[in-house]
Coordinates of C-alpha atoms in Angstrom, one line a residue:
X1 CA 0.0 0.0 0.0
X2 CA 1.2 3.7 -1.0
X3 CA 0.2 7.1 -1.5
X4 CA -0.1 8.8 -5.2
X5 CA 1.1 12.7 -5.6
X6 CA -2.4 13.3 -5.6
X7 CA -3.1 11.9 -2.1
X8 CA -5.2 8.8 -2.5
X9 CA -4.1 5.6 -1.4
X10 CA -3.4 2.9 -3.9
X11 CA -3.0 -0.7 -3.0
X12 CA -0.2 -3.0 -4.3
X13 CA -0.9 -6.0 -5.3
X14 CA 1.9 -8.8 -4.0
X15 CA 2.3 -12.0 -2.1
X16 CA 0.4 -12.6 1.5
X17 CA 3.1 -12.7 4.6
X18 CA 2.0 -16.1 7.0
X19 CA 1.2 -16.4 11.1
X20 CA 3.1 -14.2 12.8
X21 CA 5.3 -17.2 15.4
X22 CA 4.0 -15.4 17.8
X23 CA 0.8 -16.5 17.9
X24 CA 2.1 -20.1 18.2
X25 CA 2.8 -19.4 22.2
X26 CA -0.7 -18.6 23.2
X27 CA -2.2 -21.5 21.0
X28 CA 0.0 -24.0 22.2
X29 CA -0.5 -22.6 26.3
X30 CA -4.4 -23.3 25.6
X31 CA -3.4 -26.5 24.2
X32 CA -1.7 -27.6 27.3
X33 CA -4.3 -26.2 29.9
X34 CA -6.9 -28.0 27.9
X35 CA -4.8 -31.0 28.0
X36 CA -4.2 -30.5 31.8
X37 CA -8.2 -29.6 32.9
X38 CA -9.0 -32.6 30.9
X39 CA -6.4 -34.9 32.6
X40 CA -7.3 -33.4 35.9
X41 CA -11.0 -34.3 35.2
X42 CA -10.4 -37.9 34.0
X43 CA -8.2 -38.4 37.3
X44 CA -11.1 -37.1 39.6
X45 CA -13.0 -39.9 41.1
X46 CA -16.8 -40.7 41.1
X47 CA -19.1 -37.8 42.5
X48 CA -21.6 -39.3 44.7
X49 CA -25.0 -38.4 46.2
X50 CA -26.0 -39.7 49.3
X51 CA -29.0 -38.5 51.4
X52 CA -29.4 -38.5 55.3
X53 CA -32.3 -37.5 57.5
X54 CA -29.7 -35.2 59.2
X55 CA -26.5 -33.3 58.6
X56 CA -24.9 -34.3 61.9
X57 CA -21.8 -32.0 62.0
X58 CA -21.3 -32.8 58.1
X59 CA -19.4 -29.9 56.6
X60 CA -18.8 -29.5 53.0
X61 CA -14.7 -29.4 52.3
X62 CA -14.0 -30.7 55.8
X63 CA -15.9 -34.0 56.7
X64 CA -14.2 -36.9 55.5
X65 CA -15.0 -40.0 53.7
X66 CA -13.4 -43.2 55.6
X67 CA -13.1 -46.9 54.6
X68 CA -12.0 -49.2 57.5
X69 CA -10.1 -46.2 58.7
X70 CA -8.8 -45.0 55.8
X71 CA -9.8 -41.7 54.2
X72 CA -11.5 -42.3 50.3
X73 CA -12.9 -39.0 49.5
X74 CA -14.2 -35.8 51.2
X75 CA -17.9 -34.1 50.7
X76 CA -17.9 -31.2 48.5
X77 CA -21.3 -30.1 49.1
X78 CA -24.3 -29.7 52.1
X79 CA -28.1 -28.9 50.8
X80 CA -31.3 -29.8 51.4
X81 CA -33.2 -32.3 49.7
X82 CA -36.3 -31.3 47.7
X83 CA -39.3 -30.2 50.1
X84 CA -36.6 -29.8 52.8
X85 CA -37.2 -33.0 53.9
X86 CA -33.4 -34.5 54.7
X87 CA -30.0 -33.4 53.4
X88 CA -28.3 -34.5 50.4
X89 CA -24.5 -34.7 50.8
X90 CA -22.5 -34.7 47.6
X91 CA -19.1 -36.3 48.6
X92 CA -16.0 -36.6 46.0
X93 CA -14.5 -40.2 46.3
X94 CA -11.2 -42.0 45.2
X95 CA -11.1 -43.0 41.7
X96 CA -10.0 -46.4 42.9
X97 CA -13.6 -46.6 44.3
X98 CA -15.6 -46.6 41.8
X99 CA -16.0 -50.6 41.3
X100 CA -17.6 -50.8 44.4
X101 CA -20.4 -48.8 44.2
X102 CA -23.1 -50.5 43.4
X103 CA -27.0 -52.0 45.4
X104 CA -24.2 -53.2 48.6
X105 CA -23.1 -50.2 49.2
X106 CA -23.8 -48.3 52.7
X107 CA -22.9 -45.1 54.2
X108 CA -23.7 -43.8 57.6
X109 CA -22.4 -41.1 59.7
X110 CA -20.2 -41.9 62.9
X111 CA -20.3 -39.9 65.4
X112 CA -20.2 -39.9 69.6
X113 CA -22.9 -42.7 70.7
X114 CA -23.0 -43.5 74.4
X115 CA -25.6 -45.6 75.4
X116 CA -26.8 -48.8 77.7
X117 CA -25.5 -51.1 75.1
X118 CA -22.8 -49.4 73.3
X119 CA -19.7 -46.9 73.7
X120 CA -18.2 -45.9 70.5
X121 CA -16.9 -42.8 68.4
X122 CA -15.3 -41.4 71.0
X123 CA -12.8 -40.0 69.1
X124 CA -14.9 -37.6 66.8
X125 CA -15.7 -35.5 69.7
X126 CA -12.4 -33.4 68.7
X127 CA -11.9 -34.4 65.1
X128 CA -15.2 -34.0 64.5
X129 CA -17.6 -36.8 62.6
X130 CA -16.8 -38.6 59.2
X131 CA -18.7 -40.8 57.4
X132 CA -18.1 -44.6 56.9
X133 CA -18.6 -46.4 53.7
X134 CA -18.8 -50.0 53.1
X135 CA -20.0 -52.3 50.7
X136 CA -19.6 -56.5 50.0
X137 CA -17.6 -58.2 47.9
X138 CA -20.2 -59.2 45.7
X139 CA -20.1 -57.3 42.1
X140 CA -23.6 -55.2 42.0
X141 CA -24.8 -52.5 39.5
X142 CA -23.0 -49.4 39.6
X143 CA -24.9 -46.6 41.7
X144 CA -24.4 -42.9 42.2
X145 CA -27.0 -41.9 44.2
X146 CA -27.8 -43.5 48.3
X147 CA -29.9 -43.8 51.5
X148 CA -27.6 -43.1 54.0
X149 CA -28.1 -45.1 57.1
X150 CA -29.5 -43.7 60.2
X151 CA -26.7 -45.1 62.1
X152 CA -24.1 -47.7 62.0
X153 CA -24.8 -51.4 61.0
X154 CA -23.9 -54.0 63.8
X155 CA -22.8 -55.7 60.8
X156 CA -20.7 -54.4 58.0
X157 CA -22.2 -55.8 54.1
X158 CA -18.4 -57.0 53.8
X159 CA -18.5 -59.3 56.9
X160 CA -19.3 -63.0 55.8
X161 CA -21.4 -65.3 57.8
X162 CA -25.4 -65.8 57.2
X163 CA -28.7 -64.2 58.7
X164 CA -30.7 -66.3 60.7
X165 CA -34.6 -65.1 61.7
X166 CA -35.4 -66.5 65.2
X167 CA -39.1 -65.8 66.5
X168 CA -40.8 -65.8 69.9
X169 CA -44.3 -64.6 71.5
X170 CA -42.1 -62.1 73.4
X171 CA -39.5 -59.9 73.4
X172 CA -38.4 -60.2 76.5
X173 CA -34.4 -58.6 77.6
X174 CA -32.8 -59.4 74.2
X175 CA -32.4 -56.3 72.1
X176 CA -30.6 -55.1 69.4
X177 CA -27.1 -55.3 69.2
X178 CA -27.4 -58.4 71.6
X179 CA -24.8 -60.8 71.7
X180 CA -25.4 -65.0 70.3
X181 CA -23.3 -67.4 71.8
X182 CA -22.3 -70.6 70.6
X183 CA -20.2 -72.5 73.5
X184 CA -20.3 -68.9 75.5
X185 CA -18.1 -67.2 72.8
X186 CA -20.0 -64.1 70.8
X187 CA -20.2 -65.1 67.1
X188 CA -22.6 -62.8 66.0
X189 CA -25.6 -60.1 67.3
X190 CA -29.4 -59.4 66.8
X191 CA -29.6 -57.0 64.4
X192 CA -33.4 -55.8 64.2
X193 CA -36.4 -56.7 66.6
X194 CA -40.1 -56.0 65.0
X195 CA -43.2 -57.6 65.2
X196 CA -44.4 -60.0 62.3
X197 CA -47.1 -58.9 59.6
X198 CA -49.7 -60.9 61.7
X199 CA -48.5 -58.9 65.0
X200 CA -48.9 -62.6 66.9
X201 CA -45.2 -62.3 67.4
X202 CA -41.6 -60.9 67.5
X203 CA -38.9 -61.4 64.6
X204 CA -35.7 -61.0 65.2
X205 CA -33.4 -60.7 62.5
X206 CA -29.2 -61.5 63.6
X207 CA -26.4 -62.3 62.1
X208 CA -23.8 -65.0 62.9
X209 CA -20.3 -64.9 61.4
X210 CA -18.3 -67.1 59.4
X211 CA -17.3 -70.1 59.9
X212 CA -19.3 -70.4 62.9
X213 CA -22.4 -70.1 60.5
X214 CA -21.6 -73.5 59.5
X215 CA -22.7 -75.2 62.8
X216 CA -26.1 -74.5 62.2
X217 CA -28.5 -76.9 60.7
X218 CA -31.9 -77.8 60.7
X219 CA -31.4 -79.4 64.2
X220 CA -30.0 -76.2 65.6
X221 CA -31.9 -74.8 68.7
X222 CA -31.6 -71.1 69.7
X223 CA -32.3 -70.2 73.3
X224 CA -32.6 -66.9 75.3
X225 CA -29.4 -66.2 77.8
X226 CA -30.5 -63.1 79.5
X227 CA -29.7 -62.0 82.3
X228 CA -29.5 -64.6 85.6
X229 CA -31.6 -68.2 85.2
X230 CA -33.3 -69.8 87.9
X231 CA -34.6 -72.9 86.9
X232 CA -36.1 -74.8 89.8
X233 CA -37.6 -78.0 87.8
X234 CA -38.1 -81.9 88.7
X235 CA -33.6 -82.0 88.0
X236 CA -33.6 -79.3 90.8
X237 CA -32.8 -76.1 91.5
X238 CA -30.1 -74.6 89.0
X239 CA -28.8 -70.9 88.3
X240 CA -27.5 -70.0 84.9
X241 CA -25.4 -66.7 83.8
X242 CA -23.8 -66.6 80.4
X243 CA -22.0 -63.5 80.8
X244 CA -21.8 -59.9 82.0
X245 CA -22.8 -58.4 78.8
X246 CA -25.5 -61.0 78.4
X247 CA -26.8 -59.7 81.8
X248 CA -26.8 -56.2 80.9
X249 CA -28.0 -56.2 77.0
X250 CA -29.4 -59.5 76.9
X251 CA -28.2 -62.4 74.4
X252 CA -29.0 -65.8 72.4
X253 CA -27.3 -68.7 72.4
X254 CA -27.2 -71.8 69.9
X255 CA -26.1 -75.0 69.5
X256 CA -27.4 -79.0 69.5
X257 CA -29.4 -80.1 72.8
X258 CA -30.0 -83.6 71.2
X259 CA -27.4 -86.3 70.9
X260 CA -27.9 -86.8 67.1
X261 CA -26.4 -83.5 65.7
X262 CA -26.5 -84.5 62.1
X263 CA -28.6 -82.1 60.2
X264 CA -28.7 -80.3 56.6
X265 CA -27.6 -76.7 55.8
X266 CA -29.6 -74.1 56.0
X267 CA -30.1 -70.9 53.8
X268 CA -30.0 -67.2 53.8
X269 CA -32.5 -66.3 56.3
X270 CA -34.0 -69.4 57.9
X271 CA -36.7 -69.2 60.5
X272 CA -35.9 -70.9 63.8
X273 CA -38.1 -70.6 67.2
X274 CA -36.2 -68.6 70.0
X275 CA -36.5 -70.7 73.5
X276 CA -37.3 -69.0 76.4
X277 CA -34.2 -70.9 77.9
X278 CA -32.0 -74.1 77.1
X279 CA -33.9 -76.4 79.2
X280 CA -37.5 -75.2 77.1
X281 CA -35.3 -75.7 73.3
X282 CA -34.1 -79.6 75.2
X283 CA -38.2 -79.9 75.9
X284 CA -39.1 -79.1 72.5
X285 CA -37.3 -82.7 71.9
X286 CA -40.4 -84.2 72.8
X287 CA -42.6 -82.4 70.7
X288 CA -44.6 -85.1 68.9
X289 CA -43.9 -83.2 65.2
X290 CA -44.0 -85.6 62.6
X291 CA -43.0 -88.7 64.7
X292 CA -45.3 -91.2 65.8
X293 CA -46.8 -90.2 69.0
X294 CA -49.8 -92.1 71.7
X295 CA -51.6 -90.2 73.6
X296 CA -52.5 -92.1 76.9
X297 CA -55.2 -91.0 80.1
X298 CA -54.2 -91.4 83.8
X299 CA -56.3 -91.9 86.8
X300 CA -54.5 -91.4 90.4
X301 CA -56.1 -92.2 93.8
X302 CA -53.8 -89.6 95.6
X303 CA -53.4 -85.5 95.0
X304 CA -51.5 -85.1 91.9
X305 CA -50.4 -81.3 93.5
X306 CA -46.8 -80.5 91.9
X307 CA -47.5 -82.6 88.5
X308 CA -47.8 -79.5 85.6
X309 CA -48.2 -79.6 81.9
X310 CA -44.4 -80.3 80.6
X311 CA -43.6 -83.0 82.8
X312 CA -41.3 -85.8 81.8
X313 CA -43.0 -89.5 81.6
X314 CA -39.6 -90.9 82.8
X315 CA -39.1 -95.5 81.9
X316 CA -35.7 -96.6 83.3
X317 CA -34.6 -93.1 83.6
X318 CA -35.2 -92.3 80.1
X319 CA -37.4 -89.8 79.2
X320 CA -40.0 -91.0 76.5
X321 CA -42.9 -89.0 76.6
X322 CA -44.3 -85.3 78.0
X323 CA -47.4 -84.5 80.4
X324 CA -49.8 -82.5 78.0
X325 CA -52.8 -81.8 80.1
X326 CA -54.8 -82.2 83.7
X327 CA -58.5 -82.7 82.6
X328 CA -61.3 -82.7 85.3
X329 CA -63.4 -85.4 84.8
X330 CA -67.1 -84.1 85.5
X331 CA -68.7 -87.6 84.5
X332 CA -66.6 -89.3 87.3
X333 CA -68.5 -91.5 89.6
X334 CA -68.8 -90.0 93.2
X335 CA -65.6 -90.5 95.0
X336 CA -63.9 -91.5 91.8
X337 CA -60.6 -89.6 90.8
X338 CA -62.0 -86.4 89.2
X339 CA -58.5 -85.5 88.0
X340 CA -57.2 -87.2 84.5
X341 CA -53.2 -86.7 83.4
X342 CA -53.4 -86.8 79.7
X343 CA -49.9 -88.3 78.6
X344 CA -47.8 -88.4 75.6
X345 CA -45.6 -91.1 75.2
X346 CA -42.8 -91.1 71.8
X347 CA -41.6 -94.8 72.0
X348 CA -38.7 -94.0 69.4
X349 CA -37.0 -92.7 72.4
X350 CA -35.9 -95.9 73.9
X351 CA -35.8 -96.8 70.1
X352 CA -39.2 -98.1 69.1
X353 CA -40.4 -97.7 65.9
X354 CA -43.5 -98.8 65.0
X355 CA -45.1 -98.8 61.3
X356 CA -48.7 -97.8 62.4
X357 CA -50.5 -96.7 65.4
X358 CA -52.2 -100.7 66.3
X359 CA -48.6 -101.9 66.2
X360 CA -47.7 -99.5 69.1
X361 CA -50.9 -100.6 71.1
X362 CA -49.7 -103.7 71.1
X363 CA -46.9 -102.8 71.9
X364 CA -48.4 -101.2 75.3
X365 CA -50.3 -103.7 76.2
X366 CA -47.3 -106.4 76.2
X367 CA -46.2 -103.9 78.7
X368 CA -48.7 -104.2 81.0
X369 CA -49.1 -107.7 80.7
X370 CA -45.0 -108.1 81.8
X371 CA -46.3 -106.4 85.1
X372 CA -45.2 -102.5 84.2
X373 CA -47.4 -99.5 85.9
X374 CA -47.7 -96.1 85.8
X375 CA -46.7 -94.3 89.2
X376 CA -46.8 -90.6 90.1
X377 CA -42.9 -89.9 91.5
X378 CA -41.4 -87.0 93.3
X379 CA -38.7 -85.1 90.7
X380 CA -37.3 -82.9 93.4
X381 CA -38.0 -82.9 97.4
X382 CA -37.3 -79.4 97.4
X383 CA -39.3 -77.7 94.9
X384 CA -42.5 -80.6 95.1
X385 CA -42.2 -81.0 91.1
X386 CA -43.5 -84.7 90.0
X387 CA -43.3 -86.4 87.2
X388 CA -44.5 -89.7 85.5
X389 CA -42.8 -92.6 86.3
X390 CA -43.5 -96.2 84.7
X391 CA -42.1 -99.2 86.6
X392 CA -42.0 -102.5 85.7
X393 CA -43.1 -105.9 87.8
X394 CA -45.2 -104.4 90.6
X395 CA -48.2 -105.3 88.5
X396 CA -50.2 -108.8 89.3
X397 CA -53.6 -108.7 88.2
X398 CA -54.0 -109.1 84.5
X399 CA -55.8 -106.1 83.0
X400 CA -56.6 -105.0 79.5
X401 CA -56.7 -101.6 77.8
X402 CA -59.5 -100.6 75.7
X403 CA -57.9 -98.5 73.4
X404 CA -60.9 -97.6 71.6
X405 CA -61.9 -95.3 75.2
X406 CA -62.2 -91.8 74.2
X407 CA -60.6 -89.5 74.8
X408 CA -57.7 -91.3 75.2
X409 CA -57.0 -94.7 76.5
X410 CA -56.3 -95.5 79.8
X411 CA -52.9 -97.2 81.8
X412 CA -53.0 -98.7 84.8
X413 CA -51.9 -97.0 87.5
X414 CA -49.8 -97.6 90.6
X415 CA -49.7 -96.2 94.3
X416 CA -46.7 -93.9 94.4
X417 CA -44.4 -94.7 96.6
X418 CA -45.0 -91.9 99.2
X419 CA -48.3 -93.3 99.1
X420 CA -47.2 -97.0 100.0
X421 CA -45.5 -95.2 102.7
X422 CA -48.2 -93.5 104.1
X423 CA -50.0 -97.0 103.9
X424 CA -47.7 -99.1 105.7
X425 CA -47.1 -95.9 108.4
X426 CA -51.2 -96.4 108.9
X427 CA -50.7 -99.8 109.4
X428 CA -48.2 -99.4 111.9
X429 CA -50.6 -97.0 113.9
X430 CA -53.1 -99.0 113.8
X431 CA -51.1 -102.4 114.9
X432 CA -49.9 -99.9 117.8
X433 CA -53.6 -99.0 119.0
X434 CA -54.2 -102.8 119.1
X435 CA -51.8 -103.8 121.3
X436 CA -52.7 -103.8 125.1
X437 CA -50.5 -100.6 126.2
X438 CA -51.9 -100.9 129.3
X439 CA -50.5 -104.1 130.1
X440 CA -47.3 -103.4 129.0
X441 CA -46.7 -100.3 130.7
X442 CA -47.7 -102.3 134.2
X443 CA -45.3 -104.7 133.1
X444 CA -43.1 -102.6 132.5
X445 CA -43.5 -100.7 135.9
X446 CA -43.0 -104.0 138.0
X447 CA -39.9 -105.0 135.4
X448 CA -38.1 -101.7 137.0
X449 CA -39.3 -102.1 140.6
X450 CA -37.8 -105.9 140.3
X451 CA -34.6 -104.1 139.0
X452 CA -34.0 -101.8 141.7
X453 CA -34.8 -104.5 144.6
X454 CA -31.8 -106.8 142.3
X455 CA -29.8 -103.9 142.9
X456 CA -30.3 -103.2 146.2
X457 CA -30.2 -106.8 147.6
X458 CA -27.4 -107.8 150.2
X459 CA -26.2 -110.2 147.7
X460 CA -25.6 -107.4 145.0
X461 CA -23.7 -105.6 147.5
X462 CA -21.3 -107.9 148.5
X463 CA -20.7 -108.1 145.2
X464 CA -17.9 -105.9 144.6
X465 CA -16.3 -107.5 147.9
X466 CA -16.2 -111.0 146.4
X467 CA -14.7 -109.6 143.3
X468 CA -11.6 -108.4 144.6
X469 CA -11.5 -111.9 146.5
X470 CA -11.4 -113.4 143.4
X471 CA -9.2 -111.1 141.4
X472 CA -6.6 -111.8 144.4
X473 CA -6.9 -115.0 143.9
X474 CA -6.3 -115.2 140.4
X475 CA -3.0 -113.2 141.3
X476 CA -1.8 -116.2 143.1
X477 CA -2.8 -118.6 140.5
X478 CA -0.4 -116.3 138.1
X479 CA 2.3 -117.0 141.2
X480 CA 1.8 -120.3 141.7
X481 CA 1.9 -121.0 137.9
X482 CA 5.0 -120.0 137.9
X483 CA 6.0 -122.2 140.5
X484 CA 4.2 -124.8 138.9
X485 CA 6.3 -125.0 136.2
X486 CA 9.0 -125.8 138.7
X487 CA 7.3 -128.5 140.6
X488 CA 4.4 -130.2 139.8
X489 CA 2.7 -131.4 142.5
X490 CA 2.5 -127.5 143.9
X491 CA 0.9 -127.0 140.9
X492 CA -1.9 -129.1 141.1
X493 CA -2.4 -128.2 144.6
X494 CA -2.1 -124.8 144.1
X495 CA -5.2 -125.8 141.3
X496 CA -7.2 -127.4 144.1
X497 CA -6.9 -124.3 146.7
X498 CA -8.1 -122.0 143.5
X499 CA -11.0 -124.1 143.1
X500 CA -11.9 -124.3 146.7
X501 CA -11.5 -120.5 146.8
X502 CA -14.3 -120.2 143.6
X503 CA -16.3 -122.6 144.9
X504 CA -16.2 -120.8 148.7
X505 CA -17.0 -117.6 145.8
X506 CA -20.4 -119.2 144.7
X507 CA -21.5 -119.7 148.4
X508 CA -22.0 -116.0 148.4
X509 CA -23.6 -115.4 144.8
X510 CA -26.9 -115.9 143.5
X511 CA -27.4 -119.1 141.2
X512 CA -29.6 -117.0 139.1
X513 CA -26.6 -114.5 138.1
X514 CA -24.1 -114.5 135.2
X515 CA -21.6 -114.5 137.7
X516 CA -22.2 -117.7 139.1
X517 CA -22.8 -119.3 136.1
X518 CA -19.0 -118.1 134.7
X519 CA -17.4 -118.9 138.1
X520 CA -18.7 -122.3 138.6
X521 CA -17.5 -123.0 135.1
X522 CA -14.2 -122.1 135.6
X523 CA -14.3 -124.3 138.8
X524 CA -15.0 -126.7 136.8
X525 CA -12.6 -126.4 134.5
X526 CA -9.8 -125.6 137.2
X527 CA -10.5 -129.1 139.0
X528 CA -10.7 -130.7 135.3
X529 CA -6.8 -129.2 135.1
X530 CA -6.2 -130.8 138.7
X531 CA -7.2 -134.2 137.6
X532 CA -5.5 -134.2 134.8
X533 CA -2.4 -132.8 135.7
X534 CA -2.8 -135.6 138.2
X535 CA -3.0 -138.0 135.6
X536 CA 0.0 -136.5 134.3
X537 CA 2.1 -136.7 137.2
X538 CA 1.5 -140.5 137.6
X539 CA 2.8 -140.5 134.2
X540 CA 5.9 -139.1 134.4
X541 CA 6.2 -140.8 137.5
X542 CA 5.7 -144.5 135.6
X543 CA 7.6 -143.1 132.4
X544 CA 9.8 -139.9 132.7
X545 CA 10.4 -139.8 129.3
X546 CA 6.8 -139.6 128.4
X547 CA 6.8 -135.7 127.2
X548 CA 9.5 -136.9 124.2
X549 CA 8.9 -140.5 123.7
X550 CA 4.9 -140.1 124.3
X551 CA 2.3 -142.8 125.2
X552 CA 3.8 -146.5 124.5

């Protein structure tokens, strides 16, 4: 471009000059930044929503995001949700974390709790609350949005182990977060307690760990270990305490009550009845179920006070049947037992099976016709708890059940043994009231006056005198034995003066006394020594050598 002489401009016409290089600096800067904003993007990890019924000291840029202790992110954002109705927390997570968010995933806000039954979080009351994240090891859809939890789960979705339902017509002391026991060691906790859909009972829903999980079975029981037991049944009086924290927040225990502990697996979320203790889950043995069971009547002469519904039927120590029901008997004949003990006995206990129900009868009947009876026994002195006893050979009489009696059959009975007792102590009264008392009392009388005028005879008291005659006597026979054995002659006079002295002795006593009787015998026997030592002198004196050579 130029200016003519005239003034006007007056373009040349030549070749285009390119990009200035200094337009390359900018371009390629903005290159770069893109480059890094998109890098920095890609490396950001999932943004999340999660919504809470309340912010509880959540602050956006401060409160962390923690996995097992270790921090995974950090909220960005606090706001209400729509209709403020809850908070929706928007929380910036590790990039690393995205594969496990997904349907398992849980988040719930830890904080302080101090309470009955727990202590925990102590440690946020300076660093302030974070929330917990955790999810199980299952692959799930991938999720962005969550219900956060109102509080911690008492069991993590990454824990392994299997949920178990146990129901009961009460609550009673267990409550969430309860201990279960299996051989008193925690392996799990109750996790939720509600009342069914029918509202006839309470469900409660607990967890129990891996690998104890595998110990239950079909054949499991699951019994309630609250607090202190007293148990004061026909076995006796027994107190049971599982532990300290059972006693404070209440806990379950499990395990087999039955020798046979074979049973199949069962799954996620099995039903099983909660006992009210372990003696009640041991009862529920004897449940009839599916098994063949009889249902038998019993009549008793005497009170049945301390027999209750529950109460073992007891043959040979082994239990084989349960006490269902005391019926009163309104079409009784006057003075009849008005009181009937309905019975049911499960013969497969002492290993009798029988293909149908006239098969058992039989059965029964061969018992009673071997002698066996039904007799109402004392379980426990202390507490006055009977039970049903059957005993075998006390029956005689021949006697035949009608089995087609309704409502149930009926067994022979038996006096208990109390009663035979009572019987025999009635018999004893009443052989007492025949007897003549009055003579024997006179009798009696006269026997002591007789014994005093013994006693205070002249005879009686000379007694003692004559004694120590003879005892001094007897110390010469030991002196003169011993000069017997020097000369034998002395001897067997010394033998004859004894038995002059005894028989001098039993001038004095009474023929009647024991004294006499022993002295004269030894009087006897001390001339019987005379004579023969007599004999035994002429002996020697025919044949000195007798004592080596003996009798020719």
């Amino acid at each position: 471009m130029s200016q003519n002489e005239t003034g006007e401009l007056h373009i040349e016409s030549g070749k285009r000059r390119g990009l200035s290089p200094v337009w390359f600096v900018p371009i390629i800067a903005a290159i770069l930044g893109g480059f890094v904003a998109w890098q920095s993007l890609a490396n950001q990890g999932p943004l999340v929503e999660i919504r809470f019924g309340e912010a509880k000291g959540i602050k956006a840029d401060k409160t962390e995001i923690k996995h097992k202790d270790v921090v995974i992110g950090i909220v960005e954002d606090v706001s209400f949700a729509d209709g403020l109705e809850g908070v929706i927390v928007t929380a910036r997570l590790e990039p690393e974390m995205e594969p496990y968010l997904g349907e398992t995933t849980d988040f719930w806000v830890v904080g302080a709790d101090i309470s009955g039954t727990d202590l925990s979080g102590l440690g946020t009351l300076l660093s302030g609350s974070y929330i917990e994240v955790d999810w199980s090891s299952e692959p799930t859809e991938s999720r962005r949005r969550f219900e956060g939890l109102s509080k911690r789960p008492l069991t993590p979705p990454s824990a392994e182990g299997q949920h178990v339902i146990l129901t009961t017509p009460t609550a009673g002391s267990v409550n969430v977060g309860s201990p279960i026991y299996y051989r008193g060691i925690a392996v799990g906790r109750v996790e939720s307690r509600a009342l069914s859909e029918d509202y006839r009972s309470i469900e409660y829903s607990t967890f129990v760990e891996a690998p104890y999980d595998a110990l239950i079975t079909r054949s499991t029981k699951f019994w309630n270990v609250s607090g202190v037991s007293l148990d004061a049944g026909t076995d006796g009086l027994s107190v049971n305490l599982a532990s300290l924290e059972a006693l404070v927040s209440g806990g379950v225990a499990f395990g087999q009550v039955a020798a046979d502990i074979s049973g199949e697996p069962v799954e996620e979320y099995t039903r099983f009845r909660l006992f009210s203790d372990r003696q009640d889950a041991i009862e529920s043995q004897f449940e009839s179920g599916d098994e063949l069971a009889v249902r038998m009547a019993l009549a008793f002469d005497s009170s049945v006070a301390g027999l209750e519904p529950g109460a073992p039927v007891e043959w040979q120590g082994i239990r084989i049947g349960t006490v269902v029901d005391l019926q009163l008997d309104l079409e009784a004949e006057p003075g009849a037992n008005l009181v009937d003990v309905i019975i049911e006995l499960q013969p497969s206990r002492i290993g009798l099976e029988f293909s149908d129900v006239a098969e058992g009868q039989q059965e029964l009947q061969d018992w009673v016709d071997s002698g066996m009876r039904v007799r109402l026994a004392t379980g426990n002195i202390l507490t006055g708890k009977k039970l049903i006893r059957f005993v075998d050979g006390i029956g005689t009489d021949p006697v035949r059940i009608d089995f087609s009696e309704l409502p149930y059959p009926r067994l022979p009975t038996a006096p208990s043994e109390l009663d035979a007792i009572a019987e025999n102590a009635e018999d004893l009264v009443a052989n007492l009231a025949d007897l003549p008392l009055e003579d024997l009392v006179v009798s009696a009388v006269s026997l002591l006056d007789n014994a005093n005028a013994f006693v205070a005879s002249p005879d009686m008291q000379q007694l003692p005198a004559e004694l120590n005659t003879t005892l001094a006597s007897f110390d010469r026979i030991a002196v003169n034995l011993d000069e017997a054995s020097r000369s034998l002659p002395d001897l067997i006079n010394n033998l004859n003066q004894i038995a002059d002295a005894g028989e001098s002795t039993l001038s004095g006593l009474s023929p009647d006394s024991q004294l006499y009787v022993d002295l004269s015998s030894a009087v006897r026997d001390l001339r019987d020594a005379s004579r023969s030592l007599s004999a035994l002198a002429v002996r020697l004196e025919e044949q000195p050598n007798a004592l080596i050579v003996g009798r020719n």
